Structures are given as structure tokens and as C-alpha cells.
Amino acid sequence: MPSYEYVKCTDLKQVFDLLSSREQAYPLAGGTDLMVGMRGGKFAAHLLVDLKDLEELKVLREDEKGITVGAAVTLNEIAAYEPILKNIPILAQGAHSVGSYSIRNRGTLAGNICNASPAADTAAPLYCLGASIVIAGTGGQRTVPVEEFFTGPGKTDLNKGELVHSVMVPKPYPQGIGVYIKASRTGSVDLATVGVAVQRWGDKVKIAVGAVAPTPVRALAVEEAVNEKGEKDWARAAKLVHDSISPITDLRGSRDYRYHIAEVLIRRGLEQTMGV
């Protein structure tokens, strides 16, 4: 792995100054994706900006607006946080699906979405929860809906000098069961071949799918059939996911296999959340 410079930052101003003024500078929180990417040549980092000890980014709280997850909060902390388990357990399920226990002990929610893999386990649950991404930089803060944060495989709405400050899941919370279901080659430690989040909202449902398009996507045709047309045949509704996805063939599965698995997982998710 090529050599690089490392700076442990003491405040966000220092972080922003370094990220905006230096070429190939990367923020480091958990580093579980970044370090692997550097070893594999995906990232050519000249500078690592360590921000994992900044208290402002370690915030995990619930208030009148909802639940805020700071950029340095680990996936294991998310999966064990009582307000998340009580109100939005689908996010805990997604966090728990990422890698092994040791990876989740370092990896962060911000890192999982900033890597911008279409297969990110936390992305589909965040889509179903209507989450927002708080982005910070030298120009201040801005907030974008999670569905606008991903712009392509490995690409996000972040500009040079910016980082994800926190992720916000707003109130009101969903009224109903939510599930995240993942199919992969070797169990939960592997990237998803297909990942499906199904969240009930009263008598409505939101569905998001990962690893079947350049970014995670909502299964809008399925949602319309269930929410607007009253479809109760979950298998028939699930087939409509084909209208929303464009999977590819890679080492984790073929295009046709992904179409099939997306359909199967959505049917199962509807059965679990909306009733058999």
C-alpha cells in the first residue's frame, strides 16, 4: 500500500481545512471500507483525516425531531441503541447485517453510505424511513434526503471538503413492522447479492432494494399496487419489482438470479409486515 500522511484532528474546522485544501484527503472514522480500498487500489489517499474522536460526531440521541446518528457512531452502537430498537428496528437490522461483529465495532453508518455501494445494508432501511443526510463543510451545513445522496456506484452528493456530519431519521416514526432481508453468498459477512427493506406505515408500505441498480432504489410499482390499488396477493405484487430495478451479472449473482431473488425477498417482506 502506498505511503500516506495521517492527521488526528481536534476539531471540525481542522477537518474541513484539510479536506478542502489537500488533494486526495479522506476522512477516517471506522476505516473498514477505506483501508481495504486503499490496499486494493480503489482509493489513492495521500492524507487520512482522523475524526473518530470528535465528540460532535459521536452523538447518538433521540429528541423531539427524531433520532440523530453522528458520523463516528459505530454500527454496533446503532444496533444496540434502545430508541432505534423500539421505534425503527429496521435500521438496527440493517446495521447488524454489515460484516462481522469486529467490523461493526469499528464501521460507521456514515461510512457505510459514503462508500456508496449499491449493496450497502443500511441504505435500503434509510430509504424506507425517510432519512436525511446532514452534510458539513467550510460553507456550513446542508441537508439532503437519503434518496438524493447516492448519485451512482461509489458516488455521492458530497463535494470536495465536505463530509457526512450525521444521519437524521425524523418523527413521526412508522406505525408497523419493518424488516430488512438480505441474500448473499456466504451469509451476513458478505456483501448483499440482493437486500430488501420493507417498512409498514399504518396501512401503507415502503419498499427499497439494494444491489439491483446503480444506487439503492424504491420499489415504487410494488408500493403503488399495495398502497393505491389494494393488492393483497403478495407474490403478484412482488413481481412488479422488475419495473424498478436493473440488476447486472457479477461474481455475486447473475442478472436473472437477482430479478428472482428481489421478487422472493419482497414477497417475504410483505408477508412479514402486512400479513399473510
Coordinates of C-alpha atoms in Angstrom, one line a residue:
M1 CA 0.0 0.0 0.0
P2 CA 1.4 3.4 -0.9
S3 CA 2.5 5.7 1.9
Y4 CA 0.2 8.4 3.2
E5 CA 0.1 11.2 5.8
Y6 CA -2.1 10.9 8.9
V7 CA -3.5 13.7 11.0
K8 CA -5.6 13.2 14.1
C9 CA -8.0 16.2 14.2
T10 CA -9.1 18.0 17.4
D11 CA -12.0 20.0 15.9
L12 CA -14.2 20.1 12.8
K13 CA -12.6 23.3 11.5
Q14 CA -9.3 21.5 11.2
V15 CA -11.0 18.6 9.4
F16 CA -12.7 21.0 6.9
D17 CA -9.5 22.9 6.3
L18 CA -7.5 19.8 5.5
L19 CA -10.2 18.2 3.3
S20 CA -10.7 21.3 1.3
S21 CA -7.0 22.3 0.9
R22 CA -5.3 19.0 0.3
E23 CA -5.6 16.7 -2.7
Q24 CA -6.6 13.1 -2.1
A25 CA -7.5 13.7 1.5
Y26 CA -10.0 11.3 3.0
P27 CA -11.9 11.4 6.3
L28 CA -11.3 8.4 8.6
A29 CA -13.8 7.2 11.1
G30 CA -14.1 3.4 11.2
G31 CA -11.9 2.9 8.1
T32 CA -13.3 -0.6 7.4
D33 CA -14.0 0.2 3.8
L34 CA -11.4 2.9 3.3
M35 CA -8.4 0.8 4.3
V36 CA -9.4 -2.2 2.3
G37 CA -10.0 0.1 -0.7
M38 CA -6.5 1.7 -0.2
R39 CA -4.9 -1.7 -0.2
G40 CA -6.8 -2.8 -3.3
G41 CA -6.0 0.4 -5.2
K42 CA -9.6 1.8 -5.2
F43 CA -8.5 4.8 -3.1
A44 CA -5.2 6.7 -3.6
A45 CA -5.2 8.5 -0.4
H46 CA -2.4 11.0 0.3
L47 CA -3.8 12.1 3.6
L48 CA -6.1 10.4 6.2
V49 CA -8.0 12.9 8.4
D50 CA -8.9 11.1 11.6
L51 CA -12.2 12.4 13.0
K52 CA -13.4 9.4 15.1
D53 CA -12.6 11.1 18.5
L54 CA -14.5 14.3 17.7
E55 CA -17.4 14.5 20.3
E56 CA -19.7 16.3 17.9
L57 CA -19.6 13.3 15.5
K58 CA -20.2 10.7 18.3
V59 CA -23.7 11.9 19.0
L60 CA -26.4 9.3 19.2
R61 CA -29.6 10.8 20.5
E62 CA -33.4 11.0 20.3
D63 CA -35.2 14.3 20.7
E64 CA -38.5 15.9 19.6
K65 CA -37.3 15.8 15.9
G66 CA -36.3 12.2 15.8
I67 CA -33.1 10.1 16.0
T68 CA -29.7 11.6 15.1
V69 CA -26.7 9.3 14.4
G70 CA -23.3 11.1 14.3
A71 CA -20.7 10.2 11.7
A72 CA -18.4 8.5 14.2
V73 CA -21.1 6.3 15.8
T74 CA -20.4 2.6 15.2
L75 CA -22.8 0.1 13.6
N76 CA -22.8 -2.0 16.8
E77 CA -23.8 1.1 18.8
I78 CA -26.7 1.7 16.4
A79 CA -27.8 -1.9 16.6
A80 CA -28.0 -1.8 20.4
Y81 CA -29.5 1.7 20.9
E82 CA -32.8 1.3 22.6
P83 CA -34.8 4.1 20.8
I84 CA -33.7 2.6 17.5
L85 CA -34.7 -1.0 18.6
K86 CA -38.0 0.3 19.9
N87 CA -39.0 2.7 17.1
I88 CA -37.1 1.9 13.9
P89 CA -35.8 -1.7 14.4
I90 CA -35.4 -2.0 10.6
L91 CA -32.3 0.3 10.9
A92 CA -30.8 -1.9 13.6
Q93 CA -31.4 -4.9 11.4
G94 CA -29.5 -3.2 8.5
A95 CA -26.7 -2.2 10.8
H96 CA -26.4 -5.7 12.2
S97 CA -26.2 -7.2 8.7
V98 CA -23.0 -5.4 7.9
G99 CA -19.9 -7.7 8.0
S100 CA -18.8 -9.3 11.2
Y101 CA -19.0 -8.2 14.8
S102 CA -15.5 -6.8 14.7
I103 CA -16.2 -4.8 11.6
R104 CA -19.4 -3.4 13.1
N105 CA -17.4 -2.5 16.2
R106 CA -15.4 0.0 14.0
G107 CA -17.5 0.6 11.0
T108 CA -20.0 3.5 11.0
L109 CA -23.3 4.3 9.4
A110 CA -21.8 7.3 7.7
G111 CA -19.0 5.1 6.3
N112 CA -21.5 2.5 5.0
I113 CA -23.4 5.1 3.0
C114 CA -20.4 7.2 1.9
N115 CA -18.8 4.1 0.3
A116 CA -21.9 4.3 -1.9
S117 CA -22.1 0.7 -2.7
P118 CA -25.4 -0.2 -4.3
A119 CA -25.4 -3.2 -1.8
A120 CA -25.0 -1.1 1.4
D121 CA -27.0 -2.8 4.0
T122 CA -28.1 0.4 5.8
A123 CA -29.2 2.3 2.7
A124 CA -32.5 0.5 2.0
P125 CA -33.7 0.8 5.6
L126 CA -32.9 4.5 5.5
Y127 CA -34.9 4.9 2.3
C128 CA -37.9 3.4 3.9
L129 CA -37.6 5.6 7.0
G130 CA -37.4 8.9 5.0
A131 CA -33.9 9.7 6.5
S132 CA -31.9 12.8 5.8
I133 CA -28.2 13.2 5.5
V134 CA -26.6 16.2 7.2
I135 CA -23.6 17.3 5.2
A136 CA -21.0 19.7 6.7
G137 CA -18.1 21.7 5.2
T138 CA -16.4 25.1 5.3
G139 CA -19.6 26.7 4.0
G140 CA -21.7 25.4 6.8
Q141 CA -24.3 22.6 6.8
R142 CA -26.8 21.4 4.3
T143 CA -29.3 18.5 4.5
V144 CA -30.3 16.2 1.6
P145 CA -32.8 13.3 1.5
V146 CA -31.1 10.0 1.6
E147 CA -32.5 9.1 -1.9
E148 CA -30.7 12.1 -3.3
F149 CA -27.4 11.4 -1.5
F150 CA -26.5 8.4 -3.8
T151 CA -25.7 9.6 -7.3
G152 CA -24.1 6.4 -8.7
P153 CA -22.0 3.4 -7.9
G154 CA -19.3 4.7 -5.5
K155 CA -20.6 8.3 -5.9
T156 CA -22.5 10.6 -3.6
D157 CA -23.7 14.2 -3.4
L158 CA -20.6 15.2 -1.3
N159 CA -18.4 18.0 -2.7
K160 CA -14.7 18.5 -2.1
G161 CA -14.1 19.5 1.5
E162 CA -17.4 18.1 2.8
L163 CA -18.3 15.1 5.0
V164 CA -21.3 13.5 6.4
H165 CA -21.9 15.1 9.8
S166 CA -24.9 12.9 10.8
V167 CA -27.9 10.9 9.7
M168 CA -31.4 12.0 10.8
V169 CA -34.4 9.8 11.0
P170 CA -37.4 12.1 11.6
K171 CA -40.5 11.7 13.6
P172 CA -43.2 10.5 13.3
Y173 CA -41.8 7.0 13.3
P174 CA -43.5 4.3 11.2
Q175 CA -46.5 2.6 12.7
G176 CA -45.9 -1.0 11.9
I177 CA -43.4 -3.8 11.4
G178 CA -40.2 -3.3 9.3
V179 CA -37.8 -5.9 8.1
Y180 CA -34.5 -6.0 6.3
I181 CA -33.8 -9.2 4.4
K182 CA -30.5 -10.0 2.8
A183 CA -29.4 -12.7 0.4
S184 CA -25.7 -13.2 0.0
R185 CA -23.3 -16.0 -1.0
T186 CA -21.7 -16.6 2.4
G187 CA -24.1 -15.2 5.0
S188 CA -24.2 -11.8 6.7
V189 CA -20.4 -11.2 6.5
D190 CA -20.6 -11.0 2.7
L191 CA -22.0 -8.1 0.6
A192 CA -25.6 -8.5 -0.4
T193 CA -26.5 -10.2 -3.6
V194 CA -29.8 -8.5 -3.0
G195 CA -31.0 -6.6 0.0
V196 CA -34.7 -5.7 0.6
A197 CA -36.2 -3.4 3.2
V198 CA -40.0 -3.4 3.7
Q199 CA -41.5 -1.0 6.2
R200 CA -45.1 -0.8 7.1
W201 CA -46.6 2.7 7.7
G202 CA -50.1 2.1 9.1
D203 CA -51.9 0.5 6.2
K204 CA -49.3 1.6 3.7
V205 CA -45.8 0.2 2.9
K206 CA -42.5 1.5 1.7
I207 CA -40.0 -0.9 0.0
A208 CA -36.4 -0.3 -1.0
V209 CA -34.0 -2.7 -2.7
G210 CA -30.2 -2.8 -2.8
A211 CA -27.6 -4.3 -5.2
V212 CA -30.0 -4.3 -8.2
A213 CA -29.3 -0.9 -9.7
P214 CA -26.6 1.7 -9.8
T215 CA -28.0 3.0 -6.5
P216 CA -30.4 1.6 -4.0
V217 CA -34.0 2.1 -5.3
R218 CA -37.6 2.3 -4.1
A219 CA -39.8 -0.5 -5.5
L220 CA -42.4 2.1 -6.5
A221 CA -44.5 -0.2 -8.7
V222 CA -44.9 -2.6 -5.9
E223 CA -45.8 0.2 -3.4
E224 CA -48.4 1.5 -5.8
A225 CA -50.0 -1.9 -6.2
V226 CA -50.3 -2.4 -2.5
N227 CA -50.9 1.2 -1.3
E228 CA -53.1 2.5 -4.1
K229 CA -54.7 -0.5 -5.8
G230 CA -55.2 -2.7 -2.7
E231 CA -53.3 -5.7 -4.0
K232 CA -53.3 -8.4 -1.4
D233 CA -51.6 -11.2 -3.5
W234 CA -48.1 -10.5 -2.3
A235 CA -46.5 -12.8 -4.9
R236 CA -48.2 -10.9 -7.7
A237 CA -47.3 -7.6 -6.2
A238 CA -43.7 -8.6 -5.8
K239 CA -43.3 -9.4 -9.5
L240 CA -43.8 -5.7 -10.2
V241 CA -40.3 -5.0 -8.7
H242 CA -39.0 -5.8 -12.2
D243 CA -40.2 -2.4 -13.3
S244 CA -38.0 -0.6 -10.7
I245 CA -34.6 -2.5 -10.9
S246 CA -31.9 -3.0 -13.4
P247 CA -29.5 -5.7 -12.0
I248 CA -26.2 -6.7 -13.5
T249 CA -24.4 -10.0 -13.6
D250 CA -21.2 -10.2 -11.4
L251 CA -19.4 -12.6 -9.2
R252 CA -22.2 -12.5 -6.6
G253 CA -25.0 -13.5 -8.9
S254 CA -26.5 -13.2 -12.4
R255 CA -28.9 -10.6 -13.6
D256 CA -31.8 -13.1 -13.8
Y257 CA -31.0 -14.5 -10.3
R258 CA -31.1 -11.0 -8.9
Y259 CA -34.5 -10.4 -10.5
H260 CA -35.8 -13.6 -9.0
I261 CA -34.3 -13.0 -5.5
A262 CA -35.6 -9.5 -5.3
E263 CA -39.1 -10.8 -6.1
V264 CA -38.8 -13.5 -3.5
L265 CA -37.5 -11.2 -0.7
I266 CA -40.1 -8.6 -1.3
R267 CA -42.9 -11.3 -1.1
R268 CA -41.4 -12.5 2.2
G269 CA -41.1 -8.9 3.5
L270 CA -44.8 -8.2 2.6
E271 CA -45.9 -11.4 4.3
Q272 CA -44.0 -10.4 7.5
T273 CA -45.1 -6.8 7.6
M274 CA -48.5 -6.7 6.0
G275 CA -49.8 -10.2 6.9
V276 CA -50.0 -13.5 5.1

